Short mmCIF file of C-alpha atoms in Angstrom, two decimals:
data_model
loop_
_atom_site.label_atom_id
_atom_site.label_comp_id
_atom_site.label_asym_id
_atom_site.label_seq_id
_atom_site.Cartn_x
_atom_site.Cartn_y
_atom_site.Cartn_z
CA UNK H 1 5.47 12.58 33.82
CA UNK H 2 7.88 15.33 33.15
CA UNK H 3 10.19 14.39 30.58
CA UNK H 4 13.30 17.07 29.23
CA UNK H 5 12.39 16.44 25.18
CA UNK H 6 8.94 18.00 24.13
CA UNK H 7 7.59 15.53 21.87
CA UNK H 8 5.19 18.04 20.16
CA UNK H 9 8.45 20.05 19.80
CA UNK H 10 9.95 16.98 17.60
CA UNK H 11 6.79 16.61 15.05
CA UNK H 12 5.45 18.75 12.19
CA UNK H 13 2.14 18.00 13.03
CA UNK H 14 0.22 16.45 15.70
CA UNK H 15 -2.98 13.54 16.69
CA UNK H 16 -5.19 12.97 13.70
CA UNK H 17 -4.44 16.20 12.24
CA UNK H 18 -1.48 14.91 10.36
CA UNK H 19 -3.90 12.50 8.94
CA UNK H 20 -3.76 12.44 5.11
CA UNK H 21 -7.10 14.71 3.54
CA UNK H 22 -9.59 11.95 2.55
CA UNK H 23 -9.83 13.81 -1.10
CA UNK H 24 -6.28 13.31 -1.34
CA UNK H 25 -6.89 9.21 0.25
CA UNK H 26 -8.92 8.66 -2.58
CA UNK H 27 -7.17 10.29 -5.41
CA UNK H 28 -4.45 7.63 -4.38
CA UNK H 29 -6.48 4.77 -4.56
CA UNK H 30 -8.30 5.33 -7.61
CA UNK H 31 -8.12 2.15 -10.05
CA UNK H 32 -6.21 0.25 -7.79
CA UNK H 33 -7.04 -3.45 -8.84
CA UNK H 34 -8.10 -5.52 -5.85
CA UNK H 35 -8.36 -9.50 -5.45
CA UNK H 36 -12.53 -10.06 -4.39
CA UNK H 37 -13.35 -12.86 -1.69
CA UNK H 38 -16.91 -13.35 -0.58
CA UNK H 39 -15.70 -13.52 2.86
CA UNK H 40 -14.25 -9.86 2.98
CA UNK H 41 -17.60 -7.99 4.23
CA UNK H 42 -15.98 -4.56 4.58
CA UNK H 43 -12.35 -3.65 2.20
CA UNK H 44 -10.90 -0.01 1.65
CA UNK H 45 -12.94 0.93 -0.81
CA UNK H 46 -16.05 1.39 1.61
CA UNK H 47 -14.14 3.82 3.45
CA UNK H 48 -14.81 2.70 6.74
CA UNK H 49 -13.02 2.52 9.71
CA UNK H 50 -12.16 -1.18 10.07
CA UNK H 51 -12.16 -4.12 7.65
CA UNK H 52 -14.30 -7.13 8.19
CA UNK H 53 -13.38 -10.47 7.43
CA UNK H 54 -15.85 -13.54 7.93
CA UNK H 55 -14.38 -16.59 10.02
CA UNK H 56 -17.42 -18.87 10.78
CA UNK H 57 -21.45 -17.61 10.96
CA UNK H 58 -20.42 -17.05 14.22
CA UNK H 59 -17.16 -15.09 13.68
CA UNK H 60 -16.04 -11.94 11.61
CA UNK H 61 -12.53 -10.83 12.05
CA UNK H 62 -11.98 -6.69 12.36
CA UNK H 63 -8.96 -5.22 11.54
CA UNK H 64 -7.74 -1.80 11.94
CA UNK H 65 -4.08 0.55 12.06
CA UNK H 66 -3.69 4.12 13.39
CA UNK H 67 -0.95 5.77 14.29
CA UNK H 68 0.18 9.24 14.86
CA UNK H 69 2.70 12.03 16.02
CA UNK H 70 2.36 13.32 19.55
CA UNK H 71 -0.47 15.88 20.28
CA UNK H 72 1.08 15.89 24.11
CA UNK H 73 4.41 16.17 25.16
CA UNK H 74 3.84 13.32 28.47
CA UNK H 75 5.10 10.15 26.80
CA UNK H 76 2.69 8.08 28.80
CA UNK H 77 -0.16 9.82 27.97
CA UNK H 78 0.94 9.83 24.36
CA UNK H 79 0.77 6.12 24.31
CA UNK H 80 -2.48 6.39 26.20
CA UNK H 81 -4.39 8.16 23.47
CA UNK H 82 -2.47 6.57 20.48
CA UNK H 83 -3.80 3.59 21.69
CA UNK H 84 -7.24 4.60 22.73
CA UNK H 85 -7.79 6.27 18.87
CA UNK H 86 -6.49 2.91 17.18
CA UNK H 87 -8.91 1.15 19.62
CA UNK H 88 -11.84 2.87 18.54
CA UNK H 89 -12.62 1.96 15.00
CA UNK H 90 -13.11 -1.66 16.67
CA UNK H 91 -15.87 -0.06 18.63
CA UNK H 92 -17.01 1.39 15.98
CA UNK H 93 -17.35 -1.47 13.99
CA UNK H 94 -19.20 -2.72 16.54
CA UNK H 95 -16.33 -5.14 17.43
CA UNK H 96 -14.06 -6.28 20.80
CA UNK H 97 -10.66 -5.61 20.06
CA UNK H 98 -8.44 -8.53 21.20
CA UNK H 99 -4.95 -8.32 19.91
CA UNK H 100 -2.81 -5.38 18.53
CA UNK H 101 0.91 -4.55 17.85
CA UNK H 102 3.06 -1.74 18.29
CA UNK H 103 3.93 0.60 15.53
CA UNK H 104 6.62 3.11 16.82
CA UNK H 105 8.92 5.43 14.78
CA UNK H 106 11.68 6.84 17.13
CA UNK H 107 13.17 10.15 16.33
CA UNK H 108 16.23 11.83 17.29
CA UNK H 109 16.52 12.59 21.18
CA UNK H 110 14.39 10.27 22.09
CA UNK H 111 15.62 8.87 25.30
CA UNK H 112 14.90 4.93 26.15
CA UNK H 113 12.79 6.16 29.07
CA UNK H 114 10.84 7.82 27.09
CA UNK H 115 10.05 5.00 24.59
CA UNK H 116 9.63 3.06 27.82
CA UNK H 117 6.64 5.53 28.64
CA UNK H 118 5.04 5.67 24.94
CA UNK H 119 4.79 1.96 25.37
CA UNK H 120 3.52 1.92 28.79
CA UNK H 121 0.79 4.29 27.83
CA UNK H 122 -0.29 2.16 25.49
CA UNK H 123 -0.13 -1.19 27.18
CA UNK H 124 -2.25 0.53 29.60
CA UNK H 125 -4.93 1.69 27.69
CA UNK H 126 -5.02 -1.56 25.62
CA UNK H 127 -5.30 -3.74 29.15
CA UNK H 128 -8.09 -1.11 30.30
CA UNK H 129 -9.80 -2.54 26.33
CA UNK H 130 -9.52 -6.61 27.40
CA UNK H 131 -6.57 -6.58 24.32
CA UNK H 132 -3.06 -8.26 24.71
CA UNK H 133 -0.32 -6.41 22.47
CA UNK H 134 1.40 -9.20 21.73
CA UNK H 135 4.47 -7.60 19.63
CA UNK H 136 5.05 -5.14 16.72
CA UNK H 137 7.58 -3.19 14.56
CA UNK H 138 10.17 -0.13 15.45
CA UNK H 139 12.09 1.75 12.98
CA UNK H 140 13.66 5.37 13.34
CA UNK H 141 12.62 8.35 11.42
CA UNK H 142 12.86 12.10 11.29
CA UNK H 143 9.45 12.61 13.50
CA UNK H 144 8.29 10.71 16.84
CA UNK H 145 5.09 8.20 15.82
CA UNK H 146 3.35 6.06 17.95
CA UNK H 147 0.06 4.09 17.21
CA UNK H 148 -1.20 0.10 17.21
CA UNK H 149 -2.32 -2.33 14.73
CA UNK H 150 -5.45 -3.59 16.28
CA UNK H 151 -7.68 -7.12 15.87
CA UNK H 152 -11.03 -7.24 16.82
CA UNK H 153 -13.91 -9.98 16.70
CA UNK H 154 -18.00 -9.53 15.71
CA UNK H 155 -20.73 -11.34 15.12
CA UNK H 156 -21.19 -11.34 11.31
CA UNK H 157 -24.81 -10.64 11.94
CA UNK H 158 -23.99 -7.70 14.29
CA UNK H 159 -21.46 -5.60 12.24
CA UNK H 160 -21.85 -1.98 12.29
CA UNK H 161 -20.73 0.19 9.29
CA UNK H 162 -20.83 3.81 8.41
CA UNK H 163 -22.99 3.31 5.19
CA UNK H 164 -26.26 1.83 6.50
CA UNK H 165 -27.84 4.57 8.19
CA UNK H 166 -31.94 4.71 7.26
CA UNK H 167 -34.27 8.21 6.54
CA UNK H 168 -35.71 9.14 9.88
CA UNK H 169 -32.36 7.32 12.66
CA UNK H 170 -31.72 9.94 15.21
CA UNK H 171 -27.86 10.77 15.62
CA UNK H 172 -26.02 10.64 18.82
CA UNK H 173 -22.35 12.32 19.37
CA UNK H 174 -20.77 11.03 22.41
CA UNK H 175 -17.69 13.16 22.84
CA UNK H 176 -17.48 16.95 22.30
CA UNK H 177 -15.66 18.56 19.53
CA UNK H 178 -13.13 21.45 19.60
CA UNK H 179 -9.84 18.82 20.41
CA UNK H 180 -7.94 19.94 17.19
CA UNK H 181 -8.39 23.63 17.61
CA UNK H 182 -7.17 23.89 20.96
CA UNK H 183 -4.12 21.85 20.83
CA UNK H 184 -3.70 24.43 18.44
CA UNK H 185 -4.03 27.13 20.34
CA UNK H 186 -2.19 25.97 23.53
CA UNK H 187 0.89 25.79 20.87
CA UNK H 188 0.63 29.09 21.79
CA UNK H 189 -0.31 28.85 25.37
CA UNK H 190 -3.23 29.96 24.75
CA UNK H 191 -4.80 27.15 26.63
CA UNK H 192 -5.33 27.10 30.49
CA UNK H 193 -3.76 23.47 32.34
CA UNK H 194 -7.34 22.76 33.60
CA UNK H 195 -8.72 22.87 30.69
CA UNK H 196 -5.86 21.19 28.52
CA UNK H 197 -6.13 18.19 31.38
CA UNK H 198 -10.08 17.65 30.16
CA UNK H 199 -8.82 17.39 26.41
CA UNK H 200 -6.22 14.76 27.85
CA UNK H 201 -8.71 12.73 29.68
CA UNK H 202 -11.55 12.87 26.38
CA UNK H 203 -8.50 11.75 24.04
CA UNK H 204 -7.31 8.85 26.50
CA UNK H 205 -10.72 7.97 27.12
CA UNK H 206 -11.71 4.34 25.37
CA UNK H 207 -14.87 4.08 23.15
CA UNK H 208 -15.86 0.97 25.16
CA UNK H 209 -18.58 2.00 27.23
CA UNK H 210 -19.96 3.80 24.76
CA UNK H 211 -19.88 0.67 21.93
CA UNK H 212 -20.99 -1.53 25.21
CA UNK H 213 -24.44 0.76 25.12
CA UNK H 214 -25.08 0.79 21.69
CA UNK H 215 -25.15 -2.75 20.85
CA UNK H 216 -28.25 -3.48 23.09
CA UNK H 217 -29.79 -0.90 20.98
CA UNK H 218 -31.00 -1.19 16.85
CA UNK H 219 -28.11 0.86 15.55
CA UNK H 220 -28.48 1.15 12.24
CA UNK H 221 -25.19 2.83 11.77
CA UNK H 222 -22.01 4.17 13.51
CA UNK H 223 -18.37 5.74 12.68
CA UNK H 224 -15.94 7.45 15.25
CA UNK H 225 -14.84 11.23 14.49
CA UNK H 226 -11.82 11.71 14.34
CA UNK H 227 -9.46 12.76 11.61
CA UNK H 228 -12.30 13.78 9.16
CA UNK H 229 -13.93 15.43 11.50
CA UNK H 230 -18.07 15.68 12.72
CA UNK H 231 -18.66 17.21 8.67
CA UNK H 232 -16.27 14.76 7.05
CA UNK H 233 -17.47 11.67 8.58
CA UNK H 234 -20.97 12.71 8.42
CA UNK H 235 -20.63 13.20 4.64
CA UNK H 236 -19.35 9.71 4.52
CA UNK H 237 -22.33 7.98 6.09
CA UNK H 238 -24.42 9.82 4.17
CA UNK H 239 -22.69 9.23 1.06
CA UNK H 240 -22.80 5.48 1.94
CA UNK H 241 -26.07 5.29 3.66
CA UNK H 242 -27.41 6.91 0.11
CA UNK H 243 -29.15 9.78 2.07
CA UNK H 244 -28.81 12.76 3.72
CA UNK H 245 -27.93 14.23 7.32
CA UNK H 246 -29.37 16.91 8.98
CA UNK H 247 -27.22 18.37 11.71
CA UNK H 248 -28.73 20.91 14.49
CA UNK H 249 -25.37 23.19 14.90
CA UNK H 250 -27.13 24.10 18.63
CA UNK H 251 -27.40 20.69 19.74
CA UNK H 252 -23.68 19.76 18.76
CA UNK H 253 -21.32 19.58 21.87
CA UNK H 254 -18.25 21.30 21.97
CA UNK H 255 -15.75 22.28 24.51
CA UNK H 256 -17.00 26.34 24.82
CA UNK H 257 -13.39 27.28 24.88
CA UNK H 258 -12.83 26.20 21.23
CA UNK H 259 -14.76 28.32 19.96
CA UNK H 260 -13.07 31.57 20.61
CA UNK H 261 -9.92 30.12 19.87
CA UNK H 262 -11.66 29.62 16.07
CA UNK H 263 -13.07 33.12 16.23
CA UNK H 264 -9.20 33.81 17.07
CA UNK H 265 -8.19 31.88 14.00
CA UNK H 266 -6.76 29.21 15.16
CA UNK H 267 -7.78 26.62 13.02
CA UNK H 268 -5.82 23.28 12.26
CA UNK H 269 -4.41 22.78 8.85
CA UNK H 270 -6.90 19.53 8.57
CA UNK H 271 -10.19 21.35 8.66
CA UNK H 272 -9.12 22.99 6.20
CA UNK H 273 -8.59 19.81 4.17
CA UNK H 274 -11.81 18.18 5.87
CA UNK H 275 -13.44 21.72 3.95
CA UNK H 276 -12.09 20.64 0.89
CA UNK H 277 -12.69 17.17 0.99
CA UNK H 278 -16.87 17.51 2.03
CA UNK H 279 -17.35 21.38 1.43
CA UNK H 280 -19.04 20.93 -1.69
CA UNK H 281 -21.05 18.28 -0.44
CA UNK H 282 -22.39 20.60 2.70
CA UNK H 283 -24.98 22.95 2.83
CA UNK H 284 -24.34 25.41 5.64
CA UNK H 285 -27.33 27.79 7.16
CA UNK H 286 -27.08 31.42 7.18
CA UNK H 287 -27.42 31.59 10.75
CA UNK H 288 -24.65 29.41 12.02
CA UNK H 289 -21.73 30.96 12.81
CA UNK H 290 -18.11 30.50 11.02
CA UNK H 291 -16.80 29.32 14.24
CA UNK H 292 -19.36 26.79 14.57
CA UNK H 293 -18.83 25.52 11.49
CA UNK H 294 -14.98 25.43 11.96
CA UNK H 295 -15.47 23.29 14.61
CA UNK H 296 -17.34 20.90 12.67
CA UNK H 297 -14.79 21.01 10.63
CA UNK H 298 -12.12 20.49 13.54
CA UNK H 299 -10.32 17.12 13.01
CA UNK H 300 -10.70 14.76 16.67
CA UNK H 301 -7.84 12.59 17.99
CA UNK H 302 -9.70 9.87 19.95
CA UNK H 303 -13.12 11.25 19.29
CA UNK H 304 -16.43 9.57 20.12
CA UNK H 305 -18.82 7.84 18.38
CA UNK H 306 -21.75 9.06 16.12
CA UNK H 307 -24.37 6.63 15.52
CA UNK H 308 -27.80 6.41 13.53
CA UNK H 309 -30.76 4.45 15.16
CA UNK H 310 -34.30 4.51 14.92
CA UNK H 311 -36.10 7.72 16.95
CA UNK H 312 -38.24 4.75 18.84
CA UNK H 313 -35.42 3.70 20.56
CA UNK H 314 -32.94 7.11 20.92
CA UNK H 315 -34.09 8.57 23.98
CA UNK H 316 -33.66 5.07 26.23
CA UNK H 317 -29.98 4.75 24.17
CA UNK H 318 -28.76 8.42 24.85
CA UNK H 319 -29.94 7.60 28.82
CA UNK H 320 -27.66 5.02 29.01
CA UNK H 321 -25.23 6.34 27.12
CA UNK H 322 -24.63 9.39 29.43
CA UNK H 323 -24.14 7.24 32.14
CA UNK H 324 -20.77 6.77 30.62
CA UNK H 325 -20.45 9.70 28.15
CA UNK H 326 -22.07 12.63 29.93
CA UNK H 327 -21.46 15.06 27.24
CA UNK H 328 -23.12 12.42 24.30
CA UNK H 329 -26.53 14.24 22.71
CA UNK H 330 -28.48 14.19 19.87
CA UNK H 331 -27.37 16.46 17.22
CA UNK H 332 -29.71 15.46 14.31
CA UNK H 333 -31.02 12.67 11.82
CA UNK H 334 -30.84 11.06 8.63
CA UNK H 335 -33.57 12.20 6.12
CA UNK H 336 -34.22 11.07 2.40
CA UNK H 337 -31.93 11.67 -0.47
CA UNK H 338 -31.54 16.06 -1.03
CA UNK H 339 -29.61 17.73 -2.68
CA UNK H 340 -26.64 17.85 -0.35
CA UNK H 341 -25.61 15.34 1.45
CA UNK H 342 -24.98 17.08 4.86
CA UNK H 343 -26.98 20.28 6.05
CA UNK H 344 -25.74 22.06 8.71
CA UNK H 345 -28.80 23.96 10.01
#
């Protein structure tokens, strides 16, 4: 859909890029007091992507929020991939989301059709999940933001996290990387259409036949990339998981165009915060390129899932999974405890 206001045009920032550095997320929870309750399997303070609340032996509850200012200026397909990145940390959590609610912020000059389309777009994409949005909450602001508050449902014996990942899983990325450089550069126009309509179609793309593959399989542990980025999240797992990642910078996929955009320097202001949140905590190889590594760096709006499982069963899981991810591949492995908690070889 055409529309005459260019929602990008309207925002500061754009997707998961405007997402808050996860340094600065911590800083800002630090001492908070918290009430305990035995049922609450997963809170804040694991820094996951979802929290888990136990129901029954039968049922856990997930629960999740994201929201975000447009990274396209189609209203539709705004709503499409708002929805489809507050979606994923259900599937990532291993969960079925079931219920969600608008969150919308309307700014200045936006136009009722075009709230019309944000909300289409993501009634669409949250039918296309098996979830009903069942109601939610508008105010107006200075910037355009769109996203859903999303419920979920697990078995509590079937929850995945990002902090149990075991010396010798295999990691699996199912969605290439390059999505916040470039948006970036088509600011610019930079960007051919051709290639801007793939990054539309990876963004609006749901995590659900991915999650659907992995849990017939012994994951161990899983996390979507996205704001944080392939490094970021990485170094959280690994931080969690009390061990270390290895990551093969020629096995990770990427959208080729991305990376002479980074060579180009057009790199989003949150790598540089995803760098300054895990930098220290990184150990990158001689050999790998800056550009490489700025793209590991590269914060994801609706990114895929990476996931830790045993080798024994990888090869049969990453079949299956590019059935419905093509791109998905094995990018490297959790080893014991070293020195850093993420090498990027």
């Amino acid at each position: 859909m055409e529309t005459e206001v260019k929602l990008t045009k309207l925002a500061s920032c754009a997707g998961c890029g405007a997402k808050v550095g996860a340094g600065t997320l911590a800083r800002l929870l630090e001492g908070f007091q918290t009430h305990s309750d035995p049922r609450l399997m997963v809170g804040y303070d694991k820094s996951d992507d979802a929290c888990v609340y136990v129901l029954d032996k039968n049922t856990a509850l997930v629960q999740t929020t994201d929201f975000f200012p447009p990274i396209v200026d189609d209203p539709f397909l705004f709503g499409q991939i708002a929805a489809a990145n507050a979606l994923s940390d259900i599937y990532a959590m291993g969960g079925e989301p079931k219920l969600a609610l608008n969150l919308l912020c309307l700014s200045p000059g936006m136009g009722q059709d075009v709230v019309q389309e944000i909300l289409r777009g993501g009634y669409a994409k949250a039918y296309e999940a098996g979830a009903i949005i069942a109601g939610g909450h508008t105010i107006q602001g200075a910037e355009p933001i769109y996203g859903l508050a999303v419920t979920g449902f697990v078995h509590p014996d079937h929850v995945l996290t990002n902090a149990a990942a075991q010396p010798g899983d295999v990691l699996i990325l199912t969605k290439p990387l390059g999505v916040g450089i470039l948006t970036t550069a088509a600011k610019a126009d930079l960007v051919e259409q051709p290639l801007l309509d793939r990054l539309y179609r990876q963004m609006a793309e749901l995590n659900k036949a991915a999650r659907d593959v992995m849990v017939q399989y012994p994951v161990h542990s899983c996390t979507d990339v996205t704001g944080f980025a392939l490094l970021g999240h990485s170094y959280e797992m690994a931080q969690g998981s009390g061990c270390s990642i290895r990551i093969d910078s020629s096995r990770v996929p990427f959208h080729p165009e991305a990376y002479e955009m980074a060579e180009m320097g057009f790199i989003p202001a949150g790598a540089y915060r995803n760098r300054a949140f895990a930098g220290a905590g990184v150990s990158t190889a001689s050999g790998v390129a800056r550009a490489v590594e700025d793209i590991c760096y590269d914060p994801q709006t609706s990114g895929g899932l990476l996931l830790a499982l045993p080798e024994s069963a990888a090869e049969a899981c990453l079949a299956e999974l590019k059935r419905a991810a093509p791109q998905a591949a094995v990018i490297g492995r959790a080893v014991e405890r070293l020195e850093y908690a993420v090498y990027l070889d």
